[in-house]
XYZ file of C-alpha atoms in Angstrom:
434
model
C -74.357 3.821 -37.791
C -75.134 5.894 -34.598
C -78.539 7.768 -34.185
C -78.023 11.206 -36.004
C -76.809 13.746 -33.554
C -78.162 17.415 -33.608
C -76.177 19.947 -35.583
C -75.526 23.474 -34.617
C -77.751 24.967 -36.819
C -80.767 26.593 -34.826
C -82.064 29.301 -36.399
C -81.998 30.905 -39.816
C -79.178 33.271 -40.997
C -77.448 34.553 -44.413
C -74.287 35.605 -45.266
C -71.735 36.409 -48.215
C -69.086 34.623 -49.826
C -66.430 36.768 -51.018
C -62.848 35.866 -51.410
C -59.982 38.037 -49.194
C -58.487 38.393 -52.604
C -61.484 40.176 -54.456
C -61.522 42.835 -51.863
C -60.666 46.135 -52.704
C -57.177 47.055 -51.725
C -54.620 49.447 -52.613
C -51.536 46.787 -53.762
C -53.475 44.771 -56.674
C -55.396 42.526 -54.653
C -57.883 42.545 -51.091
C -56.037 41.815 -48.125
C -57.277 41.862 -44.437
C -57.007 45.913 -43.814
C -59.597 48.370 -44.547
C -61.128 46.783 -47.188
C -61.914 43.919 -45.260
C -63.165 45.657 -42.331
C -65.453 47.913 -43.999
C -67.107 44.264 -46.069
C -67.636 43.730 -42.306
C -69.525 46.875 -41.371
C -71.557 46.624 -44.464
C -72.671 43.076 -43.918
C -73.684 43.880 -40.684
C -75.392 47.293 -41.460
C -77.028 44.765 -44.078
C -78.708 41.989 -41.332
C -76.365 39.546 -42.562
C -74.772 37.199 -40.101
C -71.923 35.543 -42.023
C -68.661 35.824 -44.319
C -67.363 32.986 -46.163
C -63.847 33.099 -47.702
C -61.550 30.869 -49.310
C -58.650 29.057 -48.089
C -56.549 31.621 -47.341
C -53.257 29.588 -47.593
C -50.251 30.557 -49.429
C -50.907 29.680 -52.630
C -48.771 27.329 -55.052
C -49.404 25.446 -58.642
C -52.098 27.930 -60.670
C -52.202 30.142 -57.736
C -55.697 28.287 -56.430
C -56.009 28.275 -52.711
C -56.708 24.395 -52.800
C -53.207 23.843 -53.764
C -51.423 25.549 -51.200
C -48.042 25.679 -49.824
C -48.940 24.475 -46.314
C -52.445 23.743 -44.876
C -51.450 25.796 -41.481
C -49.845 28.818 -43.095
C -51.510 32.064 -44.216
C -50.816 33.947 -47.890
C -48.413 37.225 -46.873
C -49.935 38.847 -49.980
C -53.324 39.146 -47.639
C -50.597 41.159 -45.028
C -52.162 44.271 -44.934
C -48.844 46.826 -46.329
C -50.398 50.334 -44.667
C -50.555 49.200 -41.208
C -46.903 47.877 -42.021
C -46.141 51.979 -42.613
C -48.258 53.402 -39.991
C -45.912 51.395 -37.999
C -42.906 52.941 -39.629
C -41.953 49.712 -40.768
C -42.348 50.863 -44.828
C -42.156 54.610 -46.365
C -44.687 55.566 -48.967
C -41.908 55.895 -51.299
C -41.086 52.176 -50.723
C -44.665 50.841 -51.629
C -45.202 53.590 -54.234
C -43.677 50.318 -56.968
C -46.941 48.460 -55.433
C -49.630 51.224 -56.016
C -47.962 52.161 -59.695
C -49.942 49.397 -60.473
C -53.057 49.923 -62.823
C -56.127 49.193 -61.538
C -58.233 46.950 -63.437
C -54.847 45.896 -65.508
C -52.880 44.267 -62.751
C -50.249 42.228 -63.991
C -50.191 39.800 -60.757
C -46.406 38.461 -62.097
C -45.246 41.637 -61.567
C -47.456 41.912 -58.309
C -45.306 38.633 -56.827
C -42.247 39.854 -58.648
C -42.247 43.059 -56.082
C -44.303 42.478 -53.153
C -41.623 40.132 -51.413
C -38.501 42.546 -51.592
C -41.261 45.085 -49.716
C -41.895 42.895 -47.322
C -38.445 42.166 -46.534
C -37.108 45.750 -45.690
C -40.279 45.617 -43.499
C -38.866 42.569 -41.698
C -35.543 43.782 -41.685
C -36.185 47.006 -39.643
C -38.470 45.372 -37.042
C -35.450 42.987 -36.281
C -33.415 46.087 -36.561
C -35.445 47.734 -33.849
C -35.745 45.199 -31.407
C -37.390 45.980 -28.415
C -38.667 49.124 -29.873
C -41.003 47.755 -32.454
C -43.776 47.673 -32.814
C -46.932 44.672 -31.573
C -44.265 44.097 -28.779
C -41.425 43.846 -30.953
C -38.964 40.797 -30.677
C -40.323 39.394 -27.586
C -43.819 39.153 -29.132
C -42.266 37.697 -32.796
C -40.376 35.047 -30.702
C -43.282 34.140 -28.600
C -45.491 33.140 -31.845
C -42.708 31.306 -33.333
C -42.469 28.667 -30.082
C -46.285 28.209 -29.952
C -46.491 27.625 -33.802
C -43.154 25.823 -34.058
C -44.594 22.667 -34.615
C -45.692 23.529 -38.392
C -43.690 27.083 -38.785
C -40.098 25.941 -38.320
C -40.608 23.693 -41.431
C -42.860 25.803 -43.556
C -40.335 28.328 -43.096
C -37.586 26.079 -44.178
C -39.460 24.703 -47.237
C -40.343 27.806 -48.608
C -36.189 28.833 -47.938
C -35.254 25.656 -49.457
C -37.775 26.608 -52.268
C -36.194 29.497 -53.352
C -32.923 28.404 -52.948
C -33.526 25.868 -55.764
C -35.659 27.981 -57.885
C -39.287 27.162 -57.234
C -38.880 23.472 -57.950
C -41.005 20.942 -55.670
C -39.013 19.341 -52.739
C -39.556 15.903 -54.893
C -36.352 17.131 -57.250
C -34.545 19.045 -54.579
C -30.824 17.508 -53.614
C -31.290 14.018 -51.689
C -29.194 15.722 -48.516
C -32.495 19.067 -48.379
C -35.504 16.569 -50.384
C -35.740 14.134 -47.029
C -36.851 16.310 -43.952
C -35.320 15.457 -40.871
C -35.619 16.901 -37.186
C -33.269 19.691 -37.107
C -33.018 20.443 -40.493
C -34.201 24.265 -40.156
C -30.909 24.915 -37.786
C -28.909 23.310 -41.091
C -30.105 25.642 -43.304
C -27.229 27.282 -45.244
C -26.816 31.041 -43.972
C -29.067 33.070 -46.951
C -31.510 30.420 -46.746
C -31.668 30.620 -43.011
C -31.771 34.687 -42.972
C -35.054 33.547 -45.762
C -36.686 30.735 -43.294
C -36.510 33.832 -40.666
C -38.544 36.359 -42.901
C -41.004 33.687 -43.358
C -41.756 33.133 -39.964
C -41.803 37.058 -39.566
C -44.407 37.001 -42.489
C -46.531 34.608 -40.237
C -46.485 36.319 -37.425
C -47.302 39.859 -39.688
C -50.476 37.393 -41.371
C -51.876 35.608 -37.626
C -51.519 39.247 -35.979
C -53.703 40.844 -38.896
C -56.152 38.196 -38.858
C -56.737 37.943 -35.160
C -57.824 42.065 -35.549
C -59.515 41.499 -38.442
C -61.540 38.623 -36.397
C -61.914 40.153 -33.571
C -63.797 43.519 -35.521
C -66.072 41.024 -36.830
C -67.231 39.796 -33.477
C -68.348 42.809 -32.664
C -70.070 43.253 -35.296
C -71.935 39.695 -35.109
C -70.657 38.910 -38.383
C -69.344 35.364 -37.634
C -66.129 33.940 -40.139
C -66.712 31.124 -42.463
C -63.457 29.053 -43.512
C -62.491 27.017 -45.908
C -60.501 23.456 -45.480
C -59.565 21.620 -48.479
C -59.919 17.609 -47.755
C -56.856 17.013 -50.317
C -53.181 19.045 -49.659
C -50.759 20.186 -52.638
C -48.119 17.220 -53.551
C -45.728 20.726 -53.520
C -46.285 21.350 -49.752
C -44.530 21.972 -46.692
C -47.228 19.123 -45.354
C -46.378 16.815 -47.831
C -42.725 17.153 -46.859
C -42.410 17.625 -43.210
C -45.017 14.924 -42.825
C -44.404 12.064 -45.272
C -46.118 8.860 -43.415
C -48.936 10.927 -43.217
C -49.153 10.455 -46.886
C -49.350 7.572 -49.545
C -46.103 8.320 -51.183
C -43.294 6.219 -52.913
C -39.419 6.376 -51.210
C -38.632 9.273 -53.477
C -42.145 11.411 -52.258
C -43.873 11.044 -55.317
C -47.785 9.829 -55.044
C -48.575 6.042 -55.338
C -52.123 7.567 -56.960
C -53.807 10.810 -57.006
C -57.117 12.447 -56.508
C -59.785 13.480 -58.418
C -63.434 12.749 -58.964
C -65.095 11.045 -62.174
C -67.005 11.718 -65.463
C -69.870 13.609 -64.212
C -72.501 16.807 -65.787
C -69.533 19.064 -65.720
C -66.541 17.060 -67.321
C -66.557 13.993 -69.905
C -63.261 13.152 -68.549
C -63.640 13.757 -64.726
C -61.521 15.774 -62.637
C -57.895 14.892 -62.552
C -56.648 17.251 -59.194
C -53.491 15.207 -58.839
C -53.268 15.816 -54.835
C -51.974 12.840 -52.680
C -53.848 10.630 -50.616
C -53.581 10.372 -47.275
C -53.035 7.054 -45.853
C -55.560 5.936 -43.364
C -54.360 3.765 -41.650
C -51.626 4.963 -40.357
C -54.085 8.575 -39.198
C -55.655 6.153 -37.086
C -53.211 4.710 -35.551
C -52.293 8.278 -34.501
C -56.059 9.066 -33.493
C -56.025 11.426 -36.702
C -53.295 13.430 -34.395
C -52.608 14.868 -37.827
C -55.779 16.773 -38.860
C -57.130 17.538 -35.562
C -54.059 19.767 -35.439
C -54.928 21.273 -38.930
C -58.797 21.979 -37.896
C -57.374 23.305 -34.681
C -55.503 26.035 -36.635
C -58.135 26.773 -39.021
C -60.824 27.080 -35.819
C -57.896 30.029 -34.678
C -59.051 31.447 -37.669
C -62.618 30.682 -38.171
C -66.269 30.506 -36.442
C -67.884 27.566 -38.625
C -65.612 25.914 -41.118
C -66.742 24.223 -44.357
C -65.047 20.796 -45.229
C -64.057 20.469 -48.406
C -64.873 17.354 -50.987
C -67.625 16.097 -47.918
C -67.562 12.701 -50.163
C -64.265 11.707 -49.333
C -64.208 10.812 -46.071
C -66.985 8.256 -46.851
C -65.100 6.527 -50.070
C -63.189 8.491 -52.515
C -62.096 8.511 -56.348
C -58.575 6.863 -56.479
C -56.924 7.619 -59.952
C -53.124 5.918 -61.053
C -50.036 8.138 -60.666
C -49.510 7.849 -64.485
C -53.023 8.451 -65.936
C -53.676 11.193 -67.850
C -57.300 11.664 -66.862
C -59.786 10.974 -64.257
C -61.667 8.050 -65.886
C -59.304 5.335 -64.798
C -60.359 5.234 -61.289
C -61.893 3.305 -58.893
C -63.350 3.788 -55.490
C -62.134 3.315 -52.227
C -63.027 3.560 -48.705
C -62.216 7.021 -46.787
C -62.477 6.535 -42.935
C -65.565 7.084 -41.959
C -67.739 8.043 -38.795
C -64.492 7.395 -36.787
C -62.763 10.281 -38.462
C -65.816 12.469 -37.164
C -65.907 11.080 -33.122
C -62.264 11.516 -33.210
C -62.724 15.183 -34.278
C -65.628 15.621 -31.888
C -63.790 14.375 -28.799
C -60.616 16.343 -29.659
C -62.904 19.794 -30.306
C -66.145 19.392 -28.844
C -67.359 22.879 -30.014
C -66.212 22.540 -33.822
C -68.435 23.547 -35.885
C -68.163 21.983 -39.663
C -70.144 22.109 -43.001
C -70.118 19.304 -45.188
C -69.393 20.091 -49.169
C -71.941 17.371 -50.093
C -71.973 18.152 -53.714
C -71.441 15.821 -56.973
C -72.210 12.277 -57.124
C -73.187 11.437 -53.221
C -74.253 8.212 -52.289
C -77.146 7.236 -49.801
C -74.017 6.382 -47.667
C -72.626 9.532 -47.711
C -75.576 11.122 -46.528
C -75.586 8.213 -44.144
C -71.954 9.673 -42.663
C -72.768 13.294 -43.011
C -76.585 12.880 -40.459
C -74.286 10.935 -38.400
C -71.377 13.115 -38.036
C -73.828 15.850 -37.191
C -72.643 18.320 -40.314
C -75.501 20.497 -42.021
C -74.905 19.786 -45.966
C -75.248 21.731 -48.983
C -78.011 22.858 -51.133
C -77.364 24.924 -54.802
C -80.100 27.297 -55.807
C -79.233 27.257 -59.607
C -79.516 23.497 -59.434
C -82.966 23.214 -58.578
C -84.561 24.369 -61.931
C -82.914 22.388 -64.206
C -84.618 19.054 -63.241
C -88.412 17.585 -62.256
C -90.371 19.056 -59.482
C -89.149 16.989 -57.040
C -85.683 18.080 -57.443
C -83.838 18.310 -53.644
C -82.295 21.641 -54.526
C -85.651 23.598 -54.513
C -85.935 25.751 -51.720
C -89.287 24.254 -50.503
C -87.502 20.732 -49.806
C -84.302 22.740 -47.911
C -84.400 20.838 -44.502
C -83.230 22.636 -41.238
C -79.674 21.367 -41.983
C -78.787 23.020 -44.756
C -76.421 25.779 -45.518
C -77.796 27.283 -49.454
C -75.682 28.729 -52.100
C -77.005 30.464 -55.381
C -74.270 28.651 -57.146
C -71.124 27.592 -57.033
C -67.373 27.690 -58.832
C -68.504 25.561 -61.666
C -71.555 28.294 -62.296
C -71.781 31.432 -63.680
C -72.977 34.685 -61.384
C -76.553 34.522 -60.337
C -77.177 37.615 -62.510
C -75.742 35.838 -65.638
C -77.511 32.642 -65.225
C -80.716 34.452 -65.297
C -80.131 36.285 -68.611
C -79.175 33.119 -70.286
C -81.894 30.722 -69.073
C -84.201 29.907 -71.717
C -87.781 31.248 -71.613
C -89.574 28.253 -70.031
C -87.394 28.410 -67.266
C -86.967 31.774 -66.735
C -90.575 32.075 -65.830
C -90.545 28.846 -63.707
C -87.632 30.894 -61.907
C -89.346 33.962 -61.828
C -92.860 32.827 -61.054
C -91.356 30.764 -57.868
C -89.632 33.901 -56.390
C -92.097 36.148 -57.340
C -89.403 38.089 -59.944
C -91.160 41.061 -61.300
C -88.833 42.180 -64.152
């Protein structure tokens, strides 16, 4: 491989990881409104330079941000409804059912049910006002739709058809709709076409509110770190619209699925079930789909954490009918050619490689050749020997350090549960006094 390039990390800085959904909010979960701005203000006042979020796409199966209905769309649940009230598109009375959910005891299924009719009301009033509608009116909405048409039209049609067919995955839809074709959006039945129009409006709201939040963060000197999952959900507008990007059979089902082999956290490995990319096709197209995905991500964030980096070197391929991840094999990913294409198309892109788990020397070589910083985990540093690479005195300048991951307990709980010898080691290392 080529000589390692210099990463974009040139000085030490600090930050906080806090998903949007965890922030204070009046309607069950956090959103892009006052709670998010307050966090930015706190970070700036405390001297932090970064705020990292989880993926912000519309969540699908299991409500996981890593199983999204779209790699390009934003989650409508993050829309600040208070702004819509101030704009005259919703009333306090119409928002009351969402406020009525008891704090700390939110029934998220009920929240899901109540949310969509309220947002639909805002859409209908926006259209009714025409040029007099807020934020530039229908002209601004049409401009947004035209600018994002390549992904927005198919996403809106996908969501409308999903609603029409009872929420079932697109692989089980009638053949007329299962196979996306150019112009499918124009053939939607009237009720589905109306629902698709609403989803285009919801994305208009999400992206304009996000732009305002990002401007606020920039003004306070806080950079937003986004998160791009390496894989997409099988039941997504991505696989429905761009079938040739993925390794799917004629019916749209995956030929093999993603995961990781057995490790410290799981005896059976992790069976994620995501379809794989057709990397040969992507290489032939100059990785155009991936580059567009990253271009949209950098439209939202200043820095992007690239999930499961090792999958770009080698990935664990599991037979589609396997009940767990033990029966798999390693296959080669796109390697350095992918990152060279990204660098050529997005020269200012700042990426963090999530290089955790079982990492071979080849993965580390690829990361350095691509010029990406890697991740270190503090909690991993104190349960092995004195040469553990997660001990802070071994950190290199191309490291992004986290206290833990989603597989770890909180740091406070971790400290409380440490055995006495380990706790003494941690306390001595950091000079803890209680």
